[in-house]
Amino acid sequence: MMRSFLIMKNSFLSLRDITVIYKNPRGEDLFALNQINLDVMKGEYVAILGPSGSGKTTLSNIIGLLLNSYQGDYIFNGKVLKHLNLQQQVSLRSSEIGFIFQDYILLDHLTALENVAIALQFHHLSKKNIFELVS
């Protein structure tokens, strides 16, 4: 069974009637998600489980602001997110949403410590402060 995990950092989210439709090769509608509703409370941990092809990655990508082509409402800390611009999405993702990937997504030419430190660079910390945090 494949798994995707998200950690919400002191936040609240609500998904209402989230639907994602793709077209199959014959032009017919294929529902990746069909009217999904989900509430995650502050401090709550959620694991999205299901068989391959059940929509876990699609749902995770919506929650993580990586997919915007959906119908329905995504409310995060009381704010509807559907119409955020790219910079607003990046800012929210970097400050409020953490990902734990199923596969190790590491850069081979970096050490484990350097791979962890990469994410902290987006918080405009000095290299010295970054390595103090991860050491």
XYZ file of N, CA and C in Angstrom, residues 20-134:
345
model
N -11.369 16.577 -8.867
C -10.360 16.696 -9.929
C -10.763 15.732 -11.032
N -10.896 16.269 -12.242
C -11.315 15.470 -13.380
C -10.254 15.563 -14.469
N -9.815 14.419 -14.941
C -8.908 14.340 -16.084
C -9.673 13.708 -17.243
N -9.153 13.855 -18.412
C -9.734 13.198 -19.592
C -8.909 11.947 -19.906
N -9.579 10.834 -20.156
C -8.861 9.637 -20.580
C -8.564 9.762 -22.082
N -7.829 8.840 -22.676
C -7.467 8.955 -24.095
C -8.674 9.042 -25.043
N -9.831 8.560 -24.619
C -11.034 8.642 -25.457
C -11.802 9.940 -25.237
N -11.267 10.835 -24.367
C -11.937 12.104 -24.098
C -13.011 12.026 -23.033
N -13.109 10.895 -22.355
C -14.114 10.727 -21.303
C -13.563 11.245 -19.973
N -14.468 11.721 -19.118
C -14.063 12.210 -17.795
C -13.593 11.063 -16.913
N -12.472 11.291 -16.239
C -11.930 10.354 -15.271
C -11.757 11.120 -13.965
N -12.480 10.719 -12.926
C -12.437 11.415 -11.644
C -11.247 10.922 -10.825
N -10.274 11.806 -10.607
C -9.175 11.486 -9.698
C -9.653 11.661 -8.259
N -10.477 12.684 -8.029
C -11.127 12.928 -6.741
C -12.554 13.363 -7.042
N -13.497 12.907 -6.242
C -14.891 13.244 -6.495
C -15.553 13.707 -5.202
N -15.706 15.005 -5.046
C -16.375 15.644 -3.915
C -15.801 15.198 -2.568
N -14.494 15.375 -2.410
C -13.798 15.013 -1.173
C -13.976 16.129 -0.146
N -14.300 15.732 1.071
C -14.396 16.661 2.196
C -13.446 16.178 3.279
N -12.687 17.120 3.850
C -11.704 16.765 4.871
C -11.481 17.961 5.784
N -11.419 17.711 7.080
C -11.054 18.738 8.058
C -9.873 18.229 8.855
N -8.859 19.068 9.014
C -7.699 18.749 9.834
C -7.560 19.864 10.865
N -7.575 19.483 12.121
C -7.501 20.453 13.211
C -6.052 20.741 13.578
N -5.826 21.849 14.249
C -4.487 22.205 14.708
C -3.905 21.078 15.542
N -2.654 20.715 15.238
C -1.946 19.694 15.994
C -2.304 18.261 15.622
N -3.235 18.079 14.720
C -3.655 16.746 14.326
C -2.726 16.208 13.227
N -2.401 14.924 13.299
C -1.606 14.255 12.278
C -2.541 13.422 11.413
N -2.326 13.484 10.117
C -3.191 12.776 9.183
C -2.334 11.956 8.237
N -2.691 10.715 8.039
C -2.058 9.866 7.028
C -3.100 9.583 5.967
N -2.720 9.765 4.728
C -3.614 9.493 3.609
C -3.239 8.116 3.067
N -4.141 7.152 3.234
C -3.873 5.767 2.872
C -4.834 5.299 1.785
N -4.376 4.381 0.969
C -5.247 3.800 -0.036
C -4.439 3.103 -1.101
N -5.113 2.339 -1.920
C -4.419 1.603 -2.979
C -3.906 2.543 -4.062
N -3.005 2.037 -4.861
C -2.469 2.791 -5.985
C -3.614 3.265 -6.875
N -3.561 4.535 -7.264
C -4.585 5.089 -8.150
C -5.819 5.616 -7.453
N -5.810 5.651 -6.123
C -7.010 6.088 -5.396
C -7.083 7.598 -5.180
N -6.043 8.353 -5.574
C -6.091 9.803 -5.459
C -5.275 10.397 -4.327
N -4.472 9.574 -3.659
C -3.672 10.069 -2.526
C -2.732 11.193 -2.943
N -1.997 10.977 -4.018
C -1.033 11.978 -4.466
C -1.749 13.229 -4.951
N -2.838 13.070 -5.650
C -3.611 14.226 -6.110
C -4.085 15.052 -4.920
N -4.633 14.390 -3.913
C -5.097 15.088 -2.713
C -3.935 15.767 -1.993
N -2.824 15.052 -1.838
C -1.647 15.628 -1.181
C -1.130 16.843 -1.946
N -1.153 16.773 -3.270
C -0.675 17.898 -4.077
C -1.579 19.122 -3.947
N -2.866 18.912 -3.772
C -3.772 20.042 -3.536
C -3.479 20.645 -2.171
N -3.402 19.802 -1.148
C -3.135 20.295 0.212
C -1.798 21.021 0.267
N -0.796 20.507 -0.445
C 0.530 21.114 -0.452
C 0.693 22.264 -1.429
N -0.397 22.703 -2.028
C -0.401 23.830 -2.974
C 0.461 23.559 -4.197
N 0.499 22.314 -4.618
C 1.242 21.944 -5.819
C 0.321 21.711 -7.007
N -0.983 21.620 -6.756
C -1.964 21.405 -7.817
C -3.108 22.392 -7.610
N -3.386 23.177 -8.629
C -4.435 24.197 -8.528
C -5.646 23.901 -9.400
N -5.578 22.880 -10.210
C -6.668 22.588 -11.148
C -7.679 21.643 -10.493
N -8.464 22.193 -9.605
C -9.491 21.426 -8.915
C -10.747 22.271 -8.765
N -11.839 21.591 -8.539
C -13.095 22.256 -8.209
C -13.311 22.101 -6.710
N -13.989 23.034 -6.103
C -14.265 22.980 -4.672
C -13.487 24.048 -3.943
N -13.525 23.979 -2.617
C -12.904 24.999 -1.776
C -11.854 24.395 -0.862
N -10.721 25.072 -0.791
C -9.639 24.731 0.129
C -9.480 25.924 1.042
N -9.774 25.729 2.325
C -9.714 26.804 3.309
C -8.618 26.459 4.306
N -7.679 27.370 4.479
C -6.529 27.155 5.349
C -6.457 28.317 6.326
N -6.589 28.025 7.612
C -6.622 29.066 8.641
C -7.635 30.150 8.312
N -8.800 29.727 7.821
C -9.881 30.651 7.539
C -9.787 31.392 6.218
N -8.763 31.113 5.421
C -8.564 31.816 4.153
C -8.744 30.847 2.992
N -9.558 31.244 2.003
C -9.744 30.430 0.806
C -8.493 30.580 -0.054
N -7.893 29.440 -0.436
C -6.588 29.460 -1.100
C -6.634 29.354 -2.616
N -7.766 29.106 -3.178
C -7.844 28.796 -4.607
C -7.224 29.868 -5.504
N -7.293 31.116 -5.117
C -6.850 32.191 -6.002
C -5.539 32.842 -5.565
N -4.750 32.157 -4.758
C -3.444 32.694 -4.389
C -2.533 32.719 -5.612
N -1.705 33.747 -5.712
C -0.726 33.755 -6.802
C 0.454 32.854 -6.414
N 1.353 32.642 -7.351
C 2.464 31.706 -7.138
C 3.309 32.107 -5.936
N 3.636 33.384 -5.795
C 4.463 33.832 -4.674
C 3.756 33.599 -3.334
N 2.451 33.825 -3.285
C 1.693 33.578 -2.057
C 1.670 32.085 -1.723
N 1.547 31.255 -2.748
C 1.573 29.809 -2.525
C 2.930 29.374 -1.986
N 4.001 29.858 -2.583
C 5.359 29.505 -2.147
C 5.572 29.933 -0.705
N 5.146 31.140 -0.376
C 5.319 31.660 0.977
C 4.556 30.810 1.996
N 3.325 30.497 1.697
C 2.525 29.680 2.614
C 3.097 28.276 2.742
N 3.499 27.698 1.618
C 4.067 26.345 1.629
C 5.355 26.307 2.463
N 6.195 27.318 2.318
C 7.477 27.298 3.035
C 7.318 27.554 4.524
N 6.247 28.227 4.928
C 6.096 28.550 6.343
C 5.119 27.650 7.093
N 4.195 27.001 6.398
C 3.123 26.284 7.088
C 2.949 24.813 6.737
N 3.515 24.359 5.632
C 3.230 22.996 5.175
C 4.539 22.225 5.041
N 4.615 21.064 5.676
C 5.796 20.212 5.565
C 5.436 18.920 4.863
N 6.350 18.414 4.078
C 6.133 17.178 3.342
C 7.073 16.093 3.861
N 6.569 14.883 3.941
C 7.396 13.706 4.144
C 7.147 12.835 2.930
N 8.144 12.711 2.082
C 7.966 11.999 0.829
C 8.145 10.509 1.018
N 7.412 9.749 0.234
C 7.497 8.300 0.258
C 8.879 7.837 -0.196
N 9.389 8.465 -1.223
C 10.715 8.138 -1.733
C 11.698 9.172 -1.220
N 12.919 8.753 -1.018
C 13.947 9.687 -0.604
C 14.274 10.585 -1.783
N 14.077 11.858 -1.602
C 14.380 12.814 -2.659
C 15.586 13.602 -2.160
N 16.746 13.015 -2.348
C 17.984 13.616 -1.892
C 18.887 13.878 -3.080
N 19.718 14.879 -2.950
C 20.718 15.163 -3.977
C 21.953 14.341 -3.661
N 22.322 13.478 -4.591
C 23.398 12.517 -4.353
C 24.735 13.167 -4.023
N 24.988 14.348 -4.571
C 26.289 14.984 -4.371
C 26.385 15.730 -3.036
N 25.291 15.745 -2.253
C 25.290 16.404 -0.953
C 25.217 15.379 0.165
N 25.732 15.751 1.336
C 25.591 14.895 2.509
C 24.151 14.966 2.999
N 23.777 14.085 3.903
C 22.429 14.105 4.475
C 22.169 15.448 5.160
N 23.162 15.938 5.893
C 23.036 17.224 6.584
C 22.826 18.359 5.584
N 23.567 18.354 4.497
C 23.420 19.390 3.470
C 22.053 19.311 2.796
N 21.541 18.102 2.589
C 20.205 17.945 2.016
C 19.144 18.551 2.932
N 19.255 18.326 4.230
C 18.312 18.904 5.188
C 18.434 20.425 5.207
N 19.652 20.918 5.093
C 19.900 22.357 5.166
C 19.324 23.119 3.975
N 19.126 22.452 2.864
C 18.619 23.136 1.665
C 17.294 23.843 1.944
N 16.383 23.174 2.616
C 15.066 23.771 2.874
C 15.183 25.033 3.718
N 16.142 25.090 4.608
C 16.291 26.259 5.470
C 16.821 27.480 4.721
N 17.438 27.270 3.582
C 17.941 28.400 2.801
C 16.806 29.303 2.344
N 15.619 28.758 2.186
C 14.479 29.541 1.733
C 13.925 30.442 2.832
N 14.435 30.280 4.042
C 14.020 31.132 5.160
C 15.021 32.258 5.394
N 15.903 32.466 4.429
C 16.869 33.568 4.446
C 17.758 33.549 5.691
N 18.169 32.352 6.088
C 19.105 32.203 7.197
C 20.515 32.127 6.636
N 21.470 32.555 7.436
C 22.866 32.447 7.012
C 23.287 30.980 7.057
N 24.354 30.633 6.321
C 24.840 29.250 6.345
C 25.229 28.843 7.754
N 25.814 29.769 8.499
C 26.205 29.478 9.879
C 24.972 29.121 10.721
N 23.897 29.916 10.604
C 22.674 29.647 11.371
C 22.012 28.346 10.943
N 22.041 28.068 9.639
C 21.463 26.822 9.135
C 22.167 25.627 9.743
N 23.493 25.620 9.715
C 24.209 24.459 10.215
C 24.162 24.360 11.731
N 23.956 25.480 12.411
C 23.713 25.418 13.860
C 22.385 24.727 14.143
N 21.371 25.010 13.315
C 20.043 24.413 13.504
C 20.032 22.912 13.219
N 20.753 22.479 12.192
C 20.689 21.076 11.797
C 21.768 20.217 12.443
